[in-house]
Tab-separated table of C-alpha atoms and ligand atoms in Angstrom:
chain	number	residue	atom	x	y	z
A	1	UNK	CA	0.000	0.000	0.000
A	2	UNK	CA	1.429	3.664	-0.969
A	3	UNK	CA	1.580	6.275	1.429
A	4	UNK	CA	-1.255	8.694	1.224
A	5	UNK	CA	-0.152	12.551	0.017
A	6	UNK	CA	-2.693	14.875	1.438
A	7	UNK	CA	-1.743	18.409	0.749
A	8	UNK	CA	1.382	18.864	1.967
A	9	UNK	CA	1.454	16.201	4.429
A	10	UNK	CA	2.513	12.418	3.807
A	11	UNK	CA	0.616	9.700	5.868
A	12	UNK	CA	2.747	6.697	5.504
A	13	UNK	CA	-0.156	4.062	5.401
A	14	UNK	CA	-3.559	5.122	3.488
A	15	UNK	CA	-5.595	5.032	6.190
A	16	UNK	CA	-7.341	7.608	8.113
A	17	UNK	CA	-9.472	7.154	11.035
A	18	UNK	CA	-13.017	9.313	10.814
A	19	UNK	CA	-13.191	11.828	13.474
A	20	UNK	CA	-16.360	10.548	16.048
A	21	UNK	CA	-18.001	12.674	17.968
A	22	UNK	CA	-18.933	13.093	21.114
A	23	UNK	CA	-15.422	12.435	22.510
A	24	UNK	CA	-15.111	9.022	20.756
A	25	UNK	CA	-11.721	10.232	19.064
A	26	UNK	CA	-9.818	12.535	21.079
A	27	UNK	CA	-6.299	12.858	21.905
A	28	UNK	CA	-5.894	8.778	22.722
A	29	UNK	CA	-7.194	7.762	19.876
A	30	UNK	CA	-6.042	9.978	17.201
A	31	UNK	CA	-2.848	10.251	18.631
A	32	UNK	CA	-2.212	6.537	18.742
A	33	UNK	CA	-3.602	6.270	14.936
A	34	UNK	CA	-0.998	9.055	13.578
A	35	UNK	CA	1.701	7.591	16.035
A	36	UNK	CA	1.238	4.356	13.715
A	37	UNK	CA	0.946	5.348	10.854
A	38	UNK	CA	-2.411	6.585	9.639
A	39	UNK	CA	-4.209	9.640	9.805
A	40	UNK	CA	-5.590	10.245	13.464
A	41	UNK	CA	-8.642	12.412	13.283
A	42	UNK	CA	-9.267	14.507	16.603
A	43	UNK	CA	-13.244	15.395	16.939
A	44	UNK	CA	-14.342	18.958	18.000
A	45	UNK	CA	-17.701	17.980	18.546
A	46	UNK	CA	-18.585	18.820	21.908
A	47	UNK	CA	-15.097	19.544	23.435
A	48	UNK	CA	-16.103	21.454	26.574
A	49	UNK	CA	-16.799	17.855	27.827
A	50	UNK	CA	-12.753	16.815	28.091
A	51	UNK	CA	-11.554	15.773	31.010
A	52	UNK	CA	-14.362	16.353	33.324
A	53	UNK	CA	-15.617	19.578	31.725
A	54	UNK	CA	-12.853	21.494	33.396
A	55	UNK	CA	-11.794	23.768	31.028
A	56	UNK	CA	-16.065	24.863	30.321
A	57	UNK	CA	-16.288	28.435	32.351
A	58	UNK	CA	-20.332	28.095	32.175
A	59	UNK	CA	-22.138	25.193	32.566
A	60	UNK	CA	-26.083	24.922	33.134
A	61	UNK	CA	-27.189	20.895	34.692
A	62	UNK	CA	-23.858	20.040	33.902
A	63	UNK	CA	-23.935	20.962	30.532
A	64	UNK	CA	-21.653	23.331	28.617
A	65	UNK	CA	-23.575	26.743	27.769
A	66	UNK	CA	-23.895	27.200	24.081
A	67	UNK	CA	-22.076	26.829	21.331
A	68	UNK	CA	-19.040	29.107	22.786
A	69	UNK	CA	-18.435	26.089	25.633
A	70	UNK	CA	-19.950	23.328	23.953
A	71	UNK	CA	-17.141	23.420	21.088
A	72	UNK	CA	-14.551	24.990	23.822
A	73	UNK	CA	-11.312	26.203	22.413
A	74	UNK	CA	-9.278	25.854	25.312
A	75	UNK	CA	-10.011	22.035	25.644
A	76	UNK	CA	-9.554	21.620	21.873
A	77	UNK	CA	-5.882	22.923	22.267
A	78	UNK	CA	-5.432	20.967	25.441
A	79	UNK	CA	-6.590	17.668	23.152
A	80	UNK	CA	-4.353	19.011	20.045
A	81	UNK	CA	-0.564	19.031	22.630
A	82	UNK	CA	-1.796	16.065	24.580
A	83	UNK	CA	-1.771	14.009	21.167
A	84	UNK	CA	1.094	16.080	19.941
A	85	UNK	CA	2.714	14.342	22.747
A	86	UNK	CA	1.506	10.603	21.422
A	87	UNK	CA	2.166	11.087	18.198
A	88	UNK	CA	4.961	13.984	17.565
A	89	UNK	CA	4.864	15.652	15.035
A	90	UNK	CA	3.342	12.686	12.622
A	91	UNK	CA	0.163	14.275	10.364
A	92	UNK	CA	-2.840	14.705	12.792
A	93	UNK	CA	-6.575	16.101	11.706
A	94	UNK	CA	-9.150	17.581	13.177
A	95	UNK	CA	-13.369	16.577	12.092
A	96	UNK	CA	-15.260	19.783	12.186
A	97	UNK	CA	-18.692	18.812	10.783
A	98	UNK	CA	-20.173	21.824	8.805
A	99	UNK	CA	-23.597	21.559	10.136
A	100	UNK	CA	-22.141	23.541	13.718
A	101	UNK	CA	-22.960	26.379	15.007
A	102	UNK	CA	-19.346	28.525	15.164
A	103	UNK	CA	-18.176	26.693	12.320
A	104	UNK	CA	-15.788	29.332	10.733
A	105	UNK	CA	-14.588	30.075	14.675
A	106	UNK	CA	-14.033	26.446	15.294
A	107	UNK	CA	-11.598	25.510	11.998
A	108	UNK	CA	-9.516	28.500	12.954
A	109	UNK	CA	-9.325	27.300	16.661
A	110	UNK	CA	-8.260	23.976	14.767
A	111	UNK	CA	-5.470	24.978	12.440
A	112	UNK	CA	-4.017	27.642	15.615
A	113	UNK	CA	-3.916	24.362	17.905
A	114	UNK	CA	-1.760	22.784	15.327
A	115	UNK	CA	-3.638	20.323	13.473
A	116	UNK	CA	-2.278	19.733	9.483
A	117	UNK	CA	-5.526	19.024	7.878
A	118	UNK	CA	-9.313	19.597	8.434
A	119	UNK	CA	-11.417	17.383	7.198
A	120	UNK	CA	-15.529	18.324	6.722
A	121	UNK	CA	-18.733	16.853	6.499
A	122	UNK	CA	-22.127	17.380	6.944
A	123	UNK	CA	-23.049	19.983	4.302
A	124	UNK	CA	-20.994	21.341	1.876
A	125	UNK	CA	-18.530	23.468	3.088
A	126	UNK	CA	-18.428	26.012	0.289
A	127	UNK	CA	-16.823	28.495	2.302
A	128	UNK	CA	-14.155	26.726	4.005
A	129	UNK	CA	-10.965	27.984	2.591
A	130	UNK	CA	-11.952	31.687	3.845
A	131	UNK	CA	-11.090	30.847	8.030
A	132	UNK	CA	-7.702	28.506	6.994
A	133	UNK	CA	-6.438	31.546	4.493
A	134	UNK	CA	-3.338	32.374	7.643
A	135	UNK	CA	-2.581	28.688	7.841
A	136	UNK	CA	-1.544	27.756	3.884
A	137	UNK	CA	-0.232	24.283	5.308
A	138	UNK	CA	-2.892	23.107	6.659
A	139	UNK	CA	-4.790	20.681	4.222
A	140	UNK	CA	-8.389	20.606	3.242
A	141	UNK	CA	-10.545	17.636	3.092
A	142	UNK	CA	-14.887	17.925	2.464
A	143	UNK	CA	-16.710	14.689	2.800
A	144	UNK	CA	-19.078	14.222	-0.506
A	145	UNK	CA	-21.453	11.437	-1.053
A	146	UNK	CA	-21.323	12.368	-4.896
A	147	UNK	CA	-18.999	13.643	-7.723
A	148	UNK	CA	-22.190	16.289	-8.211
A	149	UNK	CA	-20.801	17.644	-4.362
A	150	UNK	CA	-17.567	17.115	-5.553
A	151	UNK	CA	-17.891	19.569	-8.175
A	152	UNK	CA	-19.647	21.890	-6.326
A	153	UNK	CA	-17.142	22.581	-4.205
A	154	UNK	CA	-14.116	22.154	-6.587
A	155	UNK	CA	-15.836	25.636	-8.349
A	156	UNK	CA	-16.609	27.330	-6.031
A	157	UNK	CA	-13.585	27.533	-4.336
A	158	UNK	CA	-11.538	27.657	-7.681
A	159	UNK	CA	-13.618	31.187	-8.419
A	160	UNK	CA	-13.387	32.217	-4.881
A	161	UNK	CA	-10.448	31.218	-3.086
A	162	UNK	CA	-8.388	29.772	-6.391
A	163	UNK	CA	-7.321	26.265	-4.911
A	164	UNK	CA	-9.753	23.278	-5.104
A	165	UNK	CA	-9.872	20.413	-2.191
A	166	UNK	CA	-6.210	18.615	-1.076
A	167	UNK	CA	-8.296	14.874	-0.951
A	168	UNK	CA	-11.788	14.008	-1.196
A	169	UNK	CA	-13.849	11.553	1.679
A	170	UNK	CA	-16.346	9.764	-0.294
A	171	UNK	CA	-18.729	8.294	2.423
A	172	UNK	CA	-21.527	5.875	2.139
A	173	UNK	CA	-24.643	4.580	3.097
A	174	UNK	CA	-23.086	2.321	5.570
A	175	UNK	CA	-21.071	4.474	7.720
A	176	UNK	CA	-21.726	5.387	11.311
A	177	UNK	CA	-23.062	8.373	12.178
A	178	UNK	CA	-24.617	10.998	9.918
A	179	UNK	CA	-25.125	9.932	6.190
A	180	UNK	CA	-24.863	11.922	3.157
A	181	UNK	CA	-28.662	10.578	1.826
A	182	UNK	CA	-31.941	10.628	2.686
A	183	UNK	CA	-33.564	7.480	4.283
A	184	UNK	CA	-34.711	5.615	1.344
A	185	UNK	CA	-31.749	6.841	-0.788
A	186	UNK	CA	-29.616	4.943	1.376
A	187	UNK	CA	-30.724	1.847	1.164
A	188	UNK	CA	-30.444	2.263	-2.977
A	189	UNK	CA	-28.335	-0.141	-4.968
A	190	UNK	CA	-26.780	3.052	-6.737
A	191	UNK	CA	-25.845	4.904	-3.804
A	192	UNK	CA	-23.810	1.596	-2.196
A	193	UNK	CA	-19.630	3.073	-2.433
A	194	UNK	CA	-19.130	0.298	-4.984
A	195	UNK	CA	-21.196	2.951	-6.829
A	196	UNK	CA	-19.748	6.322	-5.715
A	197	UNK	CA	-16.034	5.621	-5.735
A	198	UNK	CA	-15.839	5.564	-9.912
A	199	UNK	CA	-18.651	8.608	-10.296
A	200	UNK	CA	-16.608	10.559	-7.713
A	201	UNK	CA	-13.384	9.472	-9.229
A	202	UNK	CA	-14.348	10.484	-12.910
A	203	UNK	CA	-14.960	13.795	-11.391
A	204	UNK	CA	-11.610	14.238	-9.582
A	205	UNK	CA	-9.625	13.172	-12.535
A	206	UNK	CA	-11.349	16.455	-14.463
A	207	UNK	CA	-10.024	18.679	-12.225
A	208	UNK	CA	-6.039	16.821	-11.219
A	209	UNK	CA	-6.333	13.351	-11.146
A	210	UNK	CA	-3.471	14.163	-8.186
A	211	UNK	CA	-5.856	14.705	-5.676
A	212	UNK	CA	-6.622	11.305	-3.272
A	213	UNK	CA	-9.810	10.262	-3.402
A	214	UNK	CA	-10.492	8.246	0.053
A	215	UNK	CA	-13.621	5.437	0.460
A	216	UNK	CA	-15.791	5.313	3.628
A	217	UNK	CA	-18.499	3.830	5.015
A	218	UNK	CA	-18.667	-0.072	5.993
A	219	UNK	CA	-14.985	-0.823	5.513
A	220	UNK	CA	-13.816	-3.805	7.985
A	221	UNK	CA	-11.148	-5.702	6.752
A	222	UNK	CA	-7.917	-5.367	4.289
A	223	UNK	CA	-9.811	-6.992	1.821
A	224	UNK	CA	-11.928	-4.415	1.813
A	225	UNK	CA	-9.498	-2.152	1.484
A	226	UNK	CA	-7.710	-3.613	-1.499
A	227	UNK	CA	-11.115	-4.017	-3.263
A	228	UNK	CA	-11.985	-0.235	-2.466
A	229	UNK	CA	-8.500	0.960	-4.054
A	230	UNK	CA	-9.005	-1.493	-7.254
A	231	UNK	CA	-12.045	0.610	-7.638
A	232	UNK	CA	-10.103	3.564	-8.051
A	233	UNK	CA	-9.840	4.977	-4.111
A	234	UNK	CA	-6.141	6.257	-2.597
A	235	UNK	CA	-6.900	5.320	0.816
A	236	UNK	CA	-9.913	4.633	3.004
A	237	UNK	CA	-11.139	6.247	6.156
A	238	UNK	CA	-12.810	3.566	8.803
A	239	UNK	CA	-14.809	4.848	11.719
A	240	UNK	CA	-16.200	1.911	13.748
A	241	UNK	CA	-13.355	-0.516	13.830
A	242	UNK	CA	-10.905	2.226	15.751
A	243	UNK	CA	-14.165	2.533	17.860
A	244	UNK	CA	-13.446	-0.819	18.942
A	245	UNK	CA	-9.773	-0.123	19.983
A	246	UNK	CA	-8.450	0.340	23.728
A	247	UNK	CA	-6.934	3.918	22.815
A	248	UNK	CA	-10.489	4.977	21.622
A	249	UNK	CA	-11.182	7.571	23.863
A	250	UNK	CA	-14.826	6.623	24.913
A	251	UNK	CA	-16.499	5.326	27.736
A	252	UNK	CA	-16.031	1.246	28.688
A	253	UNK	CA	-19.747	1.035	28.302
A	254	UNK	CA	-19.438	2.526	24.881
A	255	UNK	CA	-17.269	-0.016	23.624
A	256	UNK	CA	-19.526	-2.710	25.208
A	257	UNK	CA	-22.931	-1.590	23.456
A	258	UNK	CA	-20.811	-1.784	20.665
A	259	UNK	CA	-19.872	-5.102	21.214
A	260	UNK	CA	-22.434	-6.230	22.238
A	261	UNK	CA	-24.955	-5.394	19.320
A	262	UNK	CA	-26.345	-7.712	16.824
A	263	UNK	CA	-26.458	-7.115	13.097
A	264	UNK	CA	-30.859	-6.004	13.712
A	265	UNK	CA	-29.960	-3.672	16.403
A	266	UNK	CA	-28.091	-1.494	13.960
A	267	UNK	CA	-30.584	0.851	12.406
A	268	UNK	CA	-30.979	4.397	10.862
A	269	UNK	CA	-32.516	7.052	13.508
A	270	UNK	CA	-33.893	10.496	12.830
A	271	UNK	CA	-31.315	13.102	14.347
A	272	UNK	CA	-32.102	16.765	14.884
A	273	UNK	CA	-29.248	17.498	12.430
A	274	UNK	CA	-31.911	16.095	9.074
A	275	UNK	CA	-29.659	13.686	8.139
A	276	UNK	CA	-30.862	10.099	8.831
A	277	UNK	CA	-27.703	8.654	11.313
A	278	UNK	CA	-26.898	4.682	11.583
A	279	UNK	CA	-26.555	3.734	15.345
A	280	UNK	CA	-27.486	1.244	17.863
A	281	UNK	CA	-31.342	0.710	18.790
A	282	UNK	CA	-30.923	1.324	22.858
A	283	UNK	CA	-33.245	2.295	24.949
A	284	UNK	CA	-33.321	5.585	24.540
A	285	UNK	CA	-34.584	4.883	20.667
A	286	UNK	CA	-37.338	3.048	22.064
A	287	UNK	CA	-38.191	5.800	24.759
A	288	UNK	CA	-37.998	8.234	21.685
A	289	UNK	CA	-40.529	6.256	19.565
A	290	UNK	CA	-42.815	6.452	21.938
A	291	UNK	CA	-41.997	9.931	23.021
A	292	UNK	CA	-40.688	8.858	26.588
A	293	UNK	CA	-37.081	10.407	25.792
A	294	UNK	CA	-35.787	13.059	27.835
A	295	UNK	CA	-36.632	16.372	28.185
A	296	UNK	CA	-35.563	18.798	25.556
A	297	UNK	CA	-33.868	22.138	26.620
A	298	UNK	CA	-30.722	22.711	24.155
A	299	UNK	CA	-28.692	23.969	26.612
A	300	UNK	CA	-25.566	24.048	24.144
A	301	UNK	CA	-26.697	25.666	21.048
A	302	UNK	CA	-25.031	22.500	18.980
A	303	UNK	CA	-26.100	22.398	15.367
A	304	UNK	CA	-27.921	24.890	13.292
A	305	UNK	CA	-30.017	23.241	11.426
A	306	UNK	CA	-31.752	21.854	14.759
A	307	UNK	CA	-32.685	25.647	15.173
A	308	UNK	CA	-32.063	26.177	18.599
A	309	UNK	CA	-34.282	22.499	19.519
A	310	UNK	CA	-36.840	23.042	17.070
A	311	UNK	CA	-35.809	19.371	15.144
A	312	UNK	CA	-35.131	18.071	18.246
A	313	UNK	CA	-38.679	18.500	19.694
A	314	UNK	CA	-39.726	16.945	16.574
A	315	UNK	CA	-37.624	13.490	16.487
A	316	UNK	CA	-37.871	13.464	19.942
A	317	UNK	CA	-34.099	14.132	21.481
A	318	UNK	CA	-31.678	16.712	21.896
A	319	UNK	CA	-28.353	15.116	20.074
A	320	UNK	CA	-25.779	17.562	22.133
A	321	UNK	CA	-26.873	16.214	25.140
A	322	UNK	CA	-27.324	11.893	24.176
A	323	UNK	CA	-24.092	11.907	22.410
A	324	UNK	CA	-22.750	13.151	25.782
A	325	UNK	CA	-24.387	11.003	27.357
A	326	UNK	CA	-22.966	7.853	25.263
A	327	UNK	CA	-19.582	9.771	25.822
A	328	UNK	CA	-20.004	9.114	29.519
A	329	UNK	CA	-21.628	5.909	29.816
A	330	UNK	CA	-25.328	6.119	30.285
A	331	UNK	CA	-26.891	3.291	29.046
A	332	UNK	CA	-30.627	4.713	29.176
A	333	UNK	CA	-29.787	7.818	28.013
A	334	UNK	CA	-26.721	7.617	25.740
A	335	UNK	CA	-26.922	7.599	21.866
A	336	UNK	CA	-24.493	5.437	20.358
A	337	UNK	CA	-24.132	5.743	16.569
A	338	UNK	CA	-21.819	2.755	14.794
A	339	UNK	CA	-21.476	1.796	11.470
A	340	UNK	CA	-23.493	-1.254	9.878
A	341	UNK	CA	-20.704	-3.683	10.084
A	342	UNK	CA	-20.409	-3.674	14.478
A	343	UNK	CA	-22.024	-6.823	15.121
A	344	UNK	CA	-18.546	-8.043	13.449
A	345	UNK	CA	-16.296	-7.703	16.479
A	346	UNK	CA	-16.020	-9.639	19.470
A	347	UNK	CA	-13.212	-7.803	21.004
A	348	UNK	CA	-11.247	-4.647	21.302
A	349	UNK	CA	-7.605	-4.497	19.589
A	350	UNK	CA	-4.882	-1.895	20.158
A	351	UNK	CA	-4.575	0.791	17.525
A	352	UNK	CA	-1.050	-1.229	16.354
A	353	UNK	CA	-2.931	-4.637	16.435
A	354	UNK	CA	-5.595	-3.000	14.102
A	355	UNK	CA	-3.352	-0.832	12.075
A	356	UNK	CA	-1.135	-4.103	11.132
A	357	UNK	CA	-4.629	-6.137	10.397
A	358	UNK	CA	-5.313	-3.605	7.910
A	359	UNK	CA	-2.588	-3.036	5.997
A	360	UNK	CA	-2.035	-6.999	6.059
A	361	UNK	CA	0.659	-7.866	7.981
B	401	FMN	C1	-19.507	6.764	16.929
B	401	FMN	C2	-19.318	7.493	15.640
B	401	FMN	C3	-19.311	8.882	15.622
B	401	FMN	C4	-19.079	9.580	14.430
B	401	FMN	N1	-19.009	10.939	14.451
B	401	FMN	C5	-18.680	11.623	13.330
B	401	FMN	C6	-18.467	13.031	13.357
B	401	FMN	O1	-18.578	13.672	14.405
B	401	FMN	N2	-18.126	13.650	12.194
B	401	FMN	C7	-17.985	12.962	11.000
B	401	FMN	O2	-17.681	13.571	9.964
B	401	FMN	N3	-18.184	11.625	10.954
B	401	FMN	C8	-18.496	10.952	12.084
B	401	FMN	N4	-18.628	9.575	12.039
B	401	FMN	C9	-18.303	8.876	10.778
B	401	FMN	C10	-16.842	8.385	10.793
B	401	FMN	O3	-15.948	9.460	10.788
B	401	FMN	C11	-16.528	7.480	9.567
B	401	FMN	O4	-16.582	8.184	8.381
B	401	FMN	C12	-17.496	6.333	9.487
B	401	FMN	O5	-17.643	5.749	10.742
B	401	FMN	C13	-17.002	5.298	8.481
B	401	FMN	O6	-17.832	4.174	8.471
B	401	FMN	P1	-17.509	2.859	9.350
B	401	FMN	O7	-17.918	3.175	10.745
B	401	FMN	O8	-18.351	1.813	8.735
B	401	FMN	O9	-16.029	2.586	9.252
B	401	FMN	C14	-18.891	8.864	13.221
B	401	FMN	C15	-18.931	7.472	13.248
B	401	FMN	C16	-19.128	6.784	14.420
B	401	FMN	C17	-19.130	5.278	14.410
């Protein structure tokens, strides 16, 4: 397997592990990754929750005060040198999903903590370039389900800013988390990343067949892997499997309901954030259907397009605050997204035991 050439930033094995939020890859866990030889991805989702919410100046029940603490700047740093200090000075990222509120605010907090590239999802990030234009090293990365996105972006920031995106994450329908389609798109035949890798590939190569295109979504094994690059991808990005590592920097409890789930208890949920998100059916899912789930009181101003706990009065949770809770533990409470493939593992491995699995040694 090549290295992976992101910008101007070499990653000696083509993988990259997805940022997770809330707190699932932090400084542990992406440090670890880049210390072996991948891409670690640090998540800024929700940071005013690191260690103990220490570094949060206002908290209401416990929970960081809007957007300003929820996505806190200090504890991002703090996360940045404490993996500095795993991994050196090895490529690290940084996931900041588009869909925030503080967006703009929270890349530049990124690329001033140190991080090499930022990598985006969520939306399209058509404006991206604009809050990295001090930091010319640092590389960016949008996550597209389609060469259609793909090209979006590629013009707009050619006009714009005059530089097009350093790699491309093509993610789908089987990833954890948020997906890039609507419900019943996702379950399409054309929409599987069999299908997306050569459409967004086609559309790459138009623009400088250079740039990496990178598959996600569903990826397990290094067969996968190999079958994924013979398709015309650079590298791959894998969520749930460094989920299921010791580094990963979630809860115990976490890593169990992972563990423990069977291929039906995987599902996609309604989120606040109008993207359907794949995750495990827990209690709190069933307490939502019936509209038992918690009260509602968006304390932390997380995502815009929830409009300040509008969406999440209509699906029935506030995602800020059950992402947290799956952060800390709570089994009633928590939301624990995973990708399709979970039921898979019956252990965790150490980020070296997984990183040597996948590149086949
Ligand atoms: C627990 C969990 C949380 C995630 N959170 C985020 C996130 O905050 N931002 C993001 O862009 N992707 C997120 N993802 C998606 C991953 O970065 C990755 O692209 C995806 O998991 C790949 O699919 P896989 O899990 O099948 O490997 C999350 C995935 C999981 C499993």
């Amino acid at each position: 397997m090549k290295p992976l050439k992101i910008g101007k930033h070499t990653i000696k094995h083509p993988i990259i592990q997805g940022g997770m939020g809330l707190g699932i890859s932090w400084d542990r866990l992406a440090g670890s990754v880049s210390k072996h030889g991948g891409l670690g991805v640090i998540s800024a989702v929700g940071t005013g929750y690191y260690e103990d919410k220490k570094y949060a100046k206002k908290l209401v029940e416990g929970r960081p005060l809007l957007e300003s603490e929820f996505y806190n700047r200090d504890a991002l740093f703090k996360i940045v040198e404490n993996a500095r200090k795993i991994c050196s000075d090895a490529p690290l990222g940084c996931n900041v999903l588009y869909a925030i509120n503080d967006y703009g605010r929270v890349v530049k907090d990124a690329c001033e903590a140190g991080v090499d590239i930022i990598i985006t999802g969520a939306g399209l990030p058509m404006d991206m370039p604009e809050y990295t234009k001090d930091f010319p090293d640092v590389a960016l990365v949008p996550i597209v389900s389609t060469g259609r996105a793909f090209k979006l972006i590629a013009k707009r920031w050619e006009k714009r800013y005059g530089r097009i995106p350093d790699a491309v994450i093509v993610e789908g329908p089987l990833s954890g988390g948020h997906q890039g389609f609507k419900y019943e798109d996702c379950l399409k035949e054309e929409n599987q990343l069999e299908h997306l890798i050569p459409d967004v590939r086609a559309e790459v190569d138009k623009w400088d067949p250079n740039i990496p295109v990178i598959a996600a979504g569903g990826i397990w094994s290094h067969e996968d892997i190999v079958k994924f690059m013979e398709l015309g991808a650079d590298g791959v990005q894998l969520g749930t499997r460094f989920a299921l590592t010791h580094e990963c920097d979630a809860s115990d409890e976490f890593k169990q309901i992972l563990l423990n789930a069977k291929k039906e208890d995987i599902v996609l949920m309604k989120s606040p954030v109008g993207y359907p998100a794949r995750g495990i059916r827990t209690k709190l899912i069933e307490k939502v259907e019936k509209r038992e789930g918690p009260v509602i009181k968006c304390i932390s101003n997380c995502v815009f397009p929830c409009n300040r706990g509008e969406e999440a009065r209509k699906v029935g949770y506030c995602i800020a605050d059950r992402l947290a809770d799956a952060y800390l533990g709570d089994e009633e409470l928590g939301l624990y997204f995973s990708g399709a493939y979970a039921y898979k593992a019956d252990k965790l491995l150490s980020v070296e035991e997984l990183m040597k699995e996948l590149i086949g040694e």
